PDB file of C-alpha atoms in Angstrom:
ATOM      1  CA  UNK F   1       0.000   0.000   0.000  1.00 51.00           C
ATOM      2  CA  UNK F   2       1.430   3.351  -1.048  1.00 50.00           C
ATOM      3  CA  UNK F   3       1.596   6.080   1.527  1.00 49.00           C
ATOM      4  CA  UNK F   4       0.279   9.591   1.082  1.00 49.00           C
ATOM      5  CA  UNK F   5       2.741  12.223  -0.110  1.00 51.00           C
ATOM      6  CA  UNK F   6       2.699  16.005  -0.187  1.00 61.00           C
ATOM      7  CA  UNK F   7       3.065  15.998  -3.964  1.00 78.00           C
ATOM      8  CA  UNK F   8      -0.556  15.135  -4.782  1.00 88.00           C
ATOM      9  CA  UNK F   9      -4.010  16.260  -3.567  1.00 91.00           C
ATOM     10  CA  UNK F  10      -4.851  14.226  -0.437  1.00 92.00           C
ATOM     11  CA  UNK F  11      -8.364  13.390  -1.653  1.00 93.00           C
ATOM     12  CA  UNK F  12      -6.985  11.990  -4.924  1.00 94.00           C
ATOM     13  CA  UNK F  13      -4.383   9.906  -3.097  1.00 93.00           C
ATOM     14  CA  UNK F  14      -6.975   8.557  -0.663  1.00 95.00           C
ATOM     15  CA  UNK F  15      -9.327   7.646  -3.500  1.00 95.00           C
ATOM     16  CA  UNK F  16      -6.591   5.618  -5.153  1.00 94.00           C
ATOM     17  CA  UNK F  17      -5.673   4.035  -1.818  1.00 95.00           C
ATOM     18  CA  UNK F  18      -9.271   2.880  -1.457  1.00 96.00           C
ATOM     19  CA  UNK F  19      -9.183   1.295  -4.899  1.00 94.00           C
ATOM     20  CA  UNK F  20      -5.842  -0.342  -4.089  1.00 93.00           C
ATOM     21  CA  UNK F  21      -7.329  -1.739  -0.894  1.00 95.00           C
ATOM     22  CA  UNK F  22     -10.127  -3.418  -2.837  1.00 93.00           C
ATOM     23  CA  UNK F  23      -7.598  -4.642  -5.395  1.00 88.00           C
ATOM     24  CA  UNK F  24      -5.734  -6.456  -2.607  1.00 91.00           C
ATOM     25  CA  UNK F  25      -8.925  -7.814  -1.074  1.00 92.00           C
ATOM     26  CA  UNK F  26     -12.140  -7.555  -3.097  1.00 90.00           C
ATOM     27  CA  UNK F  27     -14.477  -8.451  -0.226  1.00 93.00           C
ATOM     28  CA  UNK F  28     -16.976  -5.794   0.869  1.00 94.00           C
ATOM     29  CA  UNK F  29     -15.860  -3.492   3.678  1.00 95.00           C
ATOM     30  CA  UNK F  30     -17.404  -1.080   6.125  1.00 96.00           C
ATOM     31  CA  UNK F  31     -16.298   2.541   6.254  1.00 96.00           C
ATOM     32  CA  UNK F  32     -14.898   1.837   9.719  1.00 95.00           C
ATOM     33  CA  UNK F  33     -12.680  -0.937   8.363  1.00 96.00           C
ATOM     34  CA  UNK F  34     -11.476   1.193   5.449  1.00 97.00           C
ATOM     35  CA  UNK F  35     -10.770   4.102   7.786  1.00 96.00           C
ATOM     36  CA  UNK F  36      -8.718   1.945  10.131  1.00 96.00           C
ATOM     37  CA  UNK F  37      -6.757   0.149   7.416  1.00 95.00           C
ATOM     38  CA  UNK F  38      -5.861   3.329   5.528  1.00 96.00           C
ATOM     39  CA  UNK F  39      -5.678   5.745   8.464  1.00 95.00           C
ATOM     40  CA  UNK F  40      -8.136   8.073   6.760  1.00 95.00           C
ATOM     41  CA  UNK F  41     -10.230  10.259   9.085  1.00 95.00           C
ATOM     42  CA  UNK F  42     -13.798   9.001   9.042  1.00 95.00           C
ATOM     43  CA  UNK F  43     -15.303  12.358   8.009  1.00 94.00           C
ATOM     44  CA  UNK F  44     -12.957  12.636   5.030  1.00 95.00           C
ATOM     45  CA  UNK F  45     -13.547   9.012   4.095  1.00 96.00           C
ATOM     46  CA  UNK F  46     -17.323   9.485   4.207  1.00 96.00           C
ATOM     47  CA  UNK F  47     -17.149  12.340   1.694  1.00 96.00           C
ATOM     48  CA  UNK F  48     -14.779  10.473  -0.638  1.00 96.00           C
ATOM     49  CA  UNK F  49     -16.842   7.285  -0.466  1.00 95.00           C
ATOM     50  CA  UNK F  50     -20.035   9.251  -1.155  1.00 95.00           C
ATOM     51  CA  UNK F  51     -18.433  10.702  -4.270  1.00 95.00           C
ATOM     52  CA  UNK F  52     -17.233   7.281  -5.414  1.00 94.00           C
ATOM     53  CA  UNK F  53     -20.734   5.898  -4.873  1.00 92.00           C
ATOM     54  CA  UNK F  54     -22.255   8.761  -6.848  1.00 91.00           C
ATOM     55  CA  UNK F  55     -19.973   7.896  -9.783  1.00 91.00           C
ATOM     56  CA  UNK F  56     -20.593   4.159  -9.232  1.00 89.00           C
ATOM     57  CA  UNK F  57     -17.001   3.191  -8.474  1.00 92.00           C
ATOM     58  CA  UNK F  58     -18.267   1.890  -5.131  1.00 93.00           C
ATOM     59  CA  UNK F  59     -21.701   0.426  -4.410  1.00 91.00           C
ATOM     60  CA  UNK F  60     -23.557  -0.837  -1.364  1.00 91.00           C
ATOM     61  CA  UNK F  61     -23.220  -4.578  -0.832  1.00 88.00           C
ATOM     62  CA  UNK F  62     -26.821  -5.901  -0.813  1.00 81.00           C
ATOM     63  CA  UNK F  63     -25.742  -9.021   1.055  1.00 82.00           C
ATOM     64  CA  UNK F  64     -23.905  -7.112   3.775  1.00 88.00           C
ATOM     65  CA  UNK F  65     -25.595  -3.965   5.127  1.00 89.00           C
ATOM     66  CA  UNK F  66     -23.407  -0.870   5.632  1.00 92.00           C
ATOM     67  CA  UNK F  67     -20.608  -2.409   3.586  1.00 95.00           C
ATOM     68  CA  UNK F  68     -19.207  -1.253   0.253  1.00 95.00           C
ATOM     69  CA  UNK F  69     -17.792  -3.157  -2.668  1.00 93.00           C
ATOM     70  CA  UNK F  70     -16.370  -2.198  -6.052  1.00 91.00           C
ATOM     71  CA  UNK F  71     -18.911  -0.998  -8.589  1.00 88.00           C
ATOM     72  CA  UNK F  72     -19.375  -2.504 -12.009  1.00 81.00           C
ATOM     73  CA  UNK F  73     -18.349   0.758 -13.668  1.00 81.00           C
ATOM     74  CA  UNK F  74     -14.742  -0.322 -13.177  1.00 82.00           C
ATOM     75  CA  UNK F  75     -15.301  -3.186 -15.597  1.00 73.00           C
ATOM     76  CA  UNK F  76     -15.353  -0.543 -18.320  1.00 72.00           C
ATOM     77  CA  UNK F  77     -11.628  -0.015 -17.778  1.00 75.00           C
ATOM     78  CA  UNK F  78     -11.078  -3.748 -17.931  1.00 69.00           C
ATOM     79  CA  UNK F  79     -12.972  -3.858 -21.222  1.00 66.00           C
ATOM     80  CA  UNK F  80     -10.710  -1.159 -22.667  1.00 67.00           C
ATOM     81  CA  UNK F  81      -7.563  -3.019 -21.635  1.00 68.00           C
ATOM     82  CA  UNK F  82      -8.960  -6.323 -22.910  1.00 76.00           C
ATOM     83  CA  UNK F  83      -9.892  -4.802 -26.258  1.00 82.00           C
ATOM     84  CA  UNK F  84      -6.359  -3.435 -26.686  1.00 87.00           C
ATOM     85  CA  UNK F  85      -4.876  -6.841 -25.873  1.00 88.00           C
ATOM     86  CA  UNK F  86      -7.237  -8.454 -28.374  1.00 90.00           C
ATOM     87  CA  UNK F  87      -6.267  -5.915 -31.035  1.00 93.00           C
ATOM     88  CA  UNK F  88      -2.566  -6.596 -30.411  1.00 94.00           C
ATOM     89  CA  UNK F  89      -3.114 -10.365 -30.591  1.00 93.00           C
ATOM     90  CA  UNK F  90      -4.894 -10.078 -33.941  1.00 94.00           C
ATOM     91  CA  UNK F  91      -2.594  -7.447 -35.448  1.00 96.00           C
ATOM     92  CA  UNK F  92       0.811  -8.774 -34.422  1.00 96.00           C
ATOM     93  CA  UNK F  93       1.205 -11.574 -37.025  1.00 96.00           C
ATOM     94  CA  UNK F  94       0.333  -9.176 -39.846  1.00 96.00           C
ATOM     95  CA  UNK F  95       2.666  -6.532 -38.449  1.00 96.00           C
ATOM     96  CA  UNK F  96       5.438  -9.121 -38.312  1.00 95.00           C
ATOM     97  CA  UNK F  97       4.772 -10.072 -41.930  1.00 96.00           C
ATOM     98  CA  UNK F  98       4.959  -6.515 -43.237  1.00 95.00           C
ATOM     99  CA  UNK F  99       8.078  -5.946 -41.141  1.00 93.00           C
ATOM    100  CA  UNK F 100       9.757  -8.955 -42.768  1.00 93.00           C
ATOM    101  CA  UNK F 101       8.498  -8.125 -46.260  1.00 94.00           C
ATOM    102  CA  UNK F 102       9.547  -4.483 -46.267  1.00 93.00           C
ATOM    103  CA  UNK F 103      12.428  -4.424 -43.799  1.00 92.00           C
ATOM    104  CA  UNK F 104      10.643  -1.660 -41.913  1.00 93.00           C
ATOM    105  CA  UNK F 105       9.612  -1.389 -38.277  1.00 93.00           C
ATOM    106  CA  UNK F 106       5.852  -1.712 -37.849  1.00 95.00           C
ATOM    107  CA  UNK F 107       3.925  -0.020 -35.035  1.00 96.00           C
ATOM    108  CA  UNK F 108       0.388  -0.209 -33.700  1.00 97.00           C
ATOM    109  CA  UNK F 109      -0.655   3.093 -32.120  1.00 97.00           C
ATOM    110  CA  UNK F 110      -3.555   4.692 -30.275  1.00 95.00           C
ATOM    111  CA  UNK F 111      -4.183   8.196 -28.972  1.00 95.00           C
ATOM    112  CA  UNK F 112      -3.590   8.923 -25.295  1.00 91.00           C
ATOM    113  CA  UNK F 113      -5.033  11.866 -23.354  1.00 87.00           C
ATOM    114  CA  UNK F 114      -2.627  14.335 -24.993  1.00 92.00           C
ATOM    115  CA  UNK F 115      -0.379  12.394 -27.340  1.00 95.00           C
ATOM    116  CA  UNK F 116       0.036   9.120 -29.184  1.00 96.00           C
ATOM    117  CA  UNK F 117       1.183   5.795 -27.755  1.00 95.00           C
ATOM    118  CA  UNK F 118       2.733   2.723 -29.410  1.00 95.00           C
ATOM    119  CA  UNK F 119       1.026  -0.343 -27.931  1.00 94.00           C
ATOM    120  CA  UNK F 120       2.838  -2.930 -30.074  1.00 95.00           C
ATOM    121  CA  UNK F 121       5.647  -3.030 -32.603  1.00 94.00           C
ATOM    122  CA  UNK F 122       7.754  -5.378 -34.694  1.00 93.00           C
ATOM    123  CA  UNK F 123      11.353  -4.524 -35.505  1.00 90.00           C
ATOM    124  CA  UNK F 124      13.299  -5.626 -38.599  1.00 88.00           C
ATOM    125  CA  UNK F 125      16.681  -7.309 -38.459  1.00 81.00           C
ATOM    126  CA  UNK F 126      18.361  -4.155 -39.743  1.00 71.00           C
ATOM    127  CA  UNK F 127      19.103  -1.537 -37.091  1.00 61.00           C
ATOM    128  CA  UNK F 128      16.873   1.511 -36.850  1.00 59.00           C
ATOM    129  CA  UNK F 129      18.506   4.280 -34.862  1.00 56.00           C
ATOM    130  CA  UNK F 130      15.371   6.130 -33.784  1.00 62.00           C
ATOM    131  CA  UNK F 131      12.346   4.216 -32.596  1.00 71.00           C
ATOM    132  CA  UNK F 132       9.731   4.953 -29.934  1.00 78.00           C
ATOM    133  CA  UNK F 133       9.483   2.671 -26.926  1.00 83.00           C
ATOM    134  CA  UNK F 134       6.394   0.604 -26.226  1.00 87.00           C
ATOM    135  CA  UNK F 135       3.754   2.523 -24.245  1.00 86.00           C
ATOM    136  CA  UNK F 136       5.759   5.744 -24.521  1.00 89.00           C
ATOM    137  CA  UNK F 137       3.509   8.746 -25.154  1.00 92.00           C
ATOM    138  CA  UNK F 138       4.983  11.178 -27.678  1.00 95.00           C
ATOM    139  CA  UNK F 139       3.628  14.412 -29.202  1.00 97.00           C
ATOM    140  CA  UNK F 140       1.261  13.901 -32.131  1.00 97.00           C
ATOM    141  CA  UNK F 141       3.142  16.385 -34.322  1.00 97.00           C
ATOM    142  CA  UNK F 142       6.145  14.045 -34.670  1.00 96.00           C
ATOM    143  CA  UNK F 143       4.157  10.884 -35.402  1.00 96.00           C
ATOM    144  CA  UNK F 144       2.451   9.735 -38.604  1.00 97.00           C
ATOM    145  CA  UNK F 145      -0.034   7.732 -36.510  1.00 98.00           C
ATOM    146  CA  UNK F 146      -0.588  10.602 -34.086  1.00 97.00           C
ATOM    147  CA  UNK F 147      -1.321  13.036 -36.884  1.00 98.00           C
ATOM    148  CA  UNK F 148      -3.595  10.570 -38.667  1.00 98.00           C
ATOM    149  CA  UNK F 149      -5.644   9.579 -35.616  1.00 98.00           C
ATOM    150  CA  UNK F 150      -6.069  13.234 -34.664  1.00 97.00           C
ATOM    151  CA  UNK F 151      -7.011  14.281 -38.197  1.00 97.00           C
ATOM    152  CA  UNK F 152      -9.740  11.632 -38.365  1.00 97.00           C
ATOM    153  CA  UNK F 153     -11.394  12.581 -35.078  1.00 95.00           C
ATOM    154  CA  UNK F 154     -14.819  14.253 -35.338  1.00 93.00           C
ATOM    155  CA  UNK F 155     -14.167  17.996 -35.568  1.00 91.00           C
ATOM    156  CA  UNK F 156     -15.433  18.895 -32.086  1.00 93.00           C
ATOM    157  CA  UNK F 157     -13.415  16.080 -30.512  1.00 93.00           C
ATOM    158  CA  UNK F 158     -10.380  17.092 -32.532  1.00 95.00           C
ATOM    159  CA  UNK F 159     -10.567  20.698 -31.346  1.00 94.00           C
ATOM    160  CA  UNK F 160     -10.886  19.587 -27.723  1.00 93.00           C
ATOM    161  CA  UNK F 161      -8.023  17.102 -28.051  1.00 95.00           C
ATOM    162  CA  UNK F 162      -5.734  19.632 -29.721  1.00 96.00           C
ATOM    163  CA  UNK F 163      -6.084  22.040 -26.800  1.00 94.00           C
ATOM    164  CA  UNK F 164      -4.178  19.501 -24.710  1.00 94.00           C
ATOM    165  CA  UNK F 165      -2.031  17.913 -27.401  1.00 96.00           C
ATOM    166  CA  UNK F 166      -0.512  21.158 -28.685  1.00 96.00           C
ATOM    167  CA  UNK F 167       0.908  21.834 -25.215  1.00 95.00           C
ATOM    168  CA  UNK F 168       3.277  18.908 -25.838  1.00 94.00           C
ATOM    169  CA  UNK F 169       4.530  20.214 -29.177  1.00 96.00           C
ATOM    170  CA  UNK F 170       8.321  20.140 -29.316  1.00 90.00           C
ATOM    171  CA  UNK F 171      10.609  20.770 -32.318  1.00 94.00           C
ATOM    172  CA  UNK F 172      12.335  17.400 -32.558  1.00 95.00           C
ATOM    173  CA  UNK F 173      13.897  18.471 -35.878  1.00 96.00           C
ATOM    174  CA  UNK F 174      13.820  21.544 -38.100  1.00 97.00           C
ATOM    175  CA  UNK F 175      10.979  19.895 -40.042  1.00 97.00           C
ATOM    176  CA  UNK F 176       8.676  19.488 -37.039  1.00 97.00           C
ATOM    177  CA  UNK F 177       5.497  21.559 -37.264  1.00 97.00           C
ATOM    178  CA  UNK F 178       4.974  23.299 -33.917  1.00 97.00           C
ATOM    179  CA  UNK F 179       2.662  26.152 -34.930  1.00 96.00           C
ATOM    180  CA  UNK F 180      -0.921  25.074 -34.026  1.00 96.00           C
ATOM    181  CA  UNK F 181      -2.486  26.895 -36.984  1.00 96.00           C
ATOM    182  CA  UNK F 182      -0.113  25.343 -39.518  1.00 97.00           C
ATOM    183  CA  UNK F 183      -0.553  21.970 -37.870  1.00 97.00           C
ATOM    184  CA  UNK F 184      -4.349  22.232 -38.175  1.00 96.00           C
ATOM    185  CA  UNK F 185      -3.950  22.891 -41.902  1.00 96.00           C
ATOM    186  CA  UNK F 186      -1.683  19.862 -42.127  1.00 97.00           C
ATOM    187  CA  UNK F 187      -4.341  17.740 -40.405  1.00 97.00           C
ATOM    188  CA  UNK F 188      -6.921  18.732 -43.019  1.00 97.00           C
ATOM    189  CA  UNK F 189      -4.599  17.447 -45.739  1.00 97.00           C
ATOM    190  CA  UNK F 190      -4.089  14.180 -43.848  1.00 97.00           C
ATOM    191  CA  UNK F 191      -7.833  13.742 -43.312  1.00 97.00           C
ATOM    192  CA  UNK F 192      -8.423  14.217 -47.041  1.00 97.00           C
ATOM    193  CA  UNK F 193      -5.757  11.713 -48.126  1.00 96.00           C
ATOM    194  CA  UNK F 194      -6.612   9.110 -45.462  1.00 97.00           C
ATOM    195  CA  UNK F 195      -3.080   8.345 -44.294  1.00 98.00           C
ATOM    196  CA  UNK F 196      -0.437  10.036 -42.159  1.00 98.00           C
ATOM    197  CA  UNK F 197       3.240  10.631 -42.810  1.00 97.00           C
ATOM    198  CA  UNK F 198       6.323  11.609 -40.860  1.00 96.00           C
ATOM    199  CA  UNK F 199       8.952  13.164 -43.114  1.00 95.00           C
ATOM    200  CA  UNK F 200      11.954  13.425 -40.785  1.00 96.00           C
ATOM    201  CA  UNK F 201       9.819  15.255 -38.212  1.00 96.00           C
ATOM    202  CA  UNK F 202      10.656  12.810 -35.419  1.00 95.00           C
ATOM    203  CA  UNK F 203      14.288  12.258 -36.409  1.00 94.00           C
ATOM    204  CA  UNK F 204      16.450  13.234 -39.351  1.00 94.00           C
ATOM    205  CA  UNK F 205      16.865  10.298 -41.719  1.00 93.00           C
ATOM    206  CA  UNK F 206      13.676   8.544 -40.576  1.00 94.00           C
ATOM    207  CA  UNK F 207      10.323   8.343 -42.392  1.00 95.00           C
ATOM    208  CA  UNK F 208       6.938   6.846 -41.578  1.00 96.00           C
ATOM    209  CA  UNK F 209       3.509   6.136 -43.056  1.00 98.00           C
ATOM    210  CA  UNK F 210       0.404   5.176 -41.059  1.00 98.00           C
ATOM    211  CA  UNK F 211      -3.115   4.075 -42.012  1.00 98.00           C
ATOM    212  CA  UNK F 212      -6.240   3.671 -39.850  1.00 98.00           C
ATOM    213  CA  UNK F 213      -7.887   0.533 -38.510  1.00 97.00           C
ATOM    214  CA  UNK F 214     -11.705   0.757 -38.569  1.00 94.00           C
ATOM    215  CA  UNK F 215     -14.598  -1.020 -36.907  1.00 88.00           C
ATOM    216  CA  UNK F 216     -17.521  -2.133 -39.131  1.00 85.00           C
ATOM    217  CA  UNK F 217     -19.376   1.096 -38.250  1.00 85.00           C
ATOM    218  CA  UNK F 218     -16.353   3.088 -39.475  1.00 87.00           C
ATOM    219  CA  UNK F 219     -15.072   4.047 -36.036  1.00 90.00           C
ATOM    220  CA  UNK F 220     -11.280   4.366 -35.975  1.00 94.00           C
ATOM    221  CA  UNK F 221      -9.690   2.434 -33.110  1.00 93.00           C
ATOM    222  CA  UNK F 222      -5.973   2.527 -33.956  1.00 96.00           C
ATOM    223  CA  UNK F 223      -3.370   3.140 -36.621  1.00 98.00           C
ATOM    224  CA  UNK F 224      -0.796   0.785 -38.067  1.00 98.00           C
ATOM    225  CA  UNK F 225       2.344   2.236 -39.588  1.00 97.00           C
ATOM    226  CA  UNK F 226       5.851   1.555 -40.817  1.00 96.00           C
ATOM    227  CA  UNK F 227       9.049   3.356 -39.847  1.00 95.00           C
ATOM    228  CA  UNK F 228      12.502   3.172 -41.366  1.00 92.00           C
ATOM    229  CA  UNK F 229      15.280   4.981 -43.207  1.00 92.00           C
ATOM    230  CA  UNK F 230      13.721   7.888 -45.063  1.00 93.00           C
ATOM    231  CA  UNK F 231      14.939   7.039 -48.599  1.00 94.00           C
ATOM    232  CA  UNK F 232      12.054   4.658 -49.514  1.00 93.00           C
ATOM    233  CA  UNK F 233       9.567   7.299 -48.372  1.00 95.00           C
ATOM    234  CA  UNK F 234      11.036   9.866 -50.767  1.00 94.00           C
ATOM    235  CA  UNK F 235      10.237   8.158 -54.091  1.00 94.00           C
ATOM    236  CA  UNK F 236       6.705   7.696 -55.414  1.00 95.00           C
ATOM    237  CA  UNK F 237       7.110   4.039 -56.374  1.00 96.00           C
ATOM    238  CA  UNK F 238       8.447   2.816 -53.018  1.00 96.00           C
ATOM    239  CA  UNK F 239       6.146   5.151 -51.063  1.00 97.00           C
ATOM    240  CA  UNK F 240       3.061   3.833 -52.851  1.00 97.00           C
ATOM    241  CA  UNK F 241       4.241   0.254 -52.404  1.00 96.00           C
ATOM    242  CA  UNK F 242       4.586   0.708 -48.626  1.00 97.00           C
ATOM    243  CA  UNK F 243       1.218   2.468 -48.485  1.00 97.00           C
ATOM    244  CA  UNK F 244      -0.532  -0.363 -50.335  1.00 97.00           C
ATOM    245  CA  UNK F 245       1.086  -2.964 -48.071  1.00 96.00           C
ATOM    246  CA  UNK F 246      -0.158  -1.035 -45.050  1.00 97.00           C
ATOM    247  CA  UNK F 247      -3.700  -0.744 -46.404  1.00 97.00           C
ATOM    248  CA  UNK F 248      -3.777  -4.502 -47.013  1.00 96.00           C
ATOM    249  CA  UNK F 249      -2.459  -5.115 -43.507  1.00 96.00           C
ATOM    250  CA  UNK F 250      -5.112  -2.863 -41.957  1.00 97.00           C
ATOM    251  CA  UNK F 251      -7.824  -4.646 -43.948  1.00 95.00           C
ATOM    252  CA  UNK F 252      -6.579  -8.060 -42.831  1.00 95.00           C
ATOM    253  CA  UNK F 253      -6.642  -6.929 -39.196  1.00 94.00           C
ATOM    254  CA  UNK F 254     -10.159  -5.518 -39.567  1.00 93.00           C
ATOM    255  CA  UNK F 255     -11.464  -8.702 -41.198  1.00 91.00           C
ATOM    256  CA  UNK F 256     -10.214 -10.872 -38.354  1.00 91.00           C
ATOM    257  CA  UNK F 257     -11.270  -8.548 -35.547  1.00 83.00           C
ATOM    258  CA  UNK F 258     -14.803  -7.982 -36.698  1.00 73.00           C
TER     259      UNK F 258
END
């Protein structure tokens, strides 16, 4: 059990401590028991627990009066994690195939709260100097997948997301677009063409293309992309070949997921 620190709001820390307590022992508990185990003053605990009940993270245990247990709302987070694991399981063999066929790294990416995150990747035998780490969140303006997934958001969602995402903008190279207005124009181009690119914006000498993965109702859940030395991304023939491979890969993933 983690102890409270002065670095975070006490109510937030105590809320997480309560969840951790139920993670260690899922049985229902009285407020008195929770207060004693976590050394939280009863008055403070009552207010926090009331809030958690209001948002359905805790519920009354019908079989044990005056006791609380975890609410079913938390299963929503489990569903999100499970769906990502399922997506990775389905996508990985196809990512490995395109990696072997093209000699390019292949990444599976999703948006985070203010950036883009690689949730799976396959690396070729040849060395690639610059590559993002798994589960590392990077700015969307240096990522083909990040730009693509942002561009394809509904316009109101995109505007809301960009308010947070642009705060992370950093000029990784001289080619990186950091001006929000110019970046918004760039997103319109990406939305129109249906794929994202990184032309040495993350690292000099490195290029990338990304395409979306859709659900049957046309909701975009992720992007799959390739990364490698920039030369193949500079000529029309090799660029179009990589793009077509990626589109086929995305289609294969969609067919097996849905």
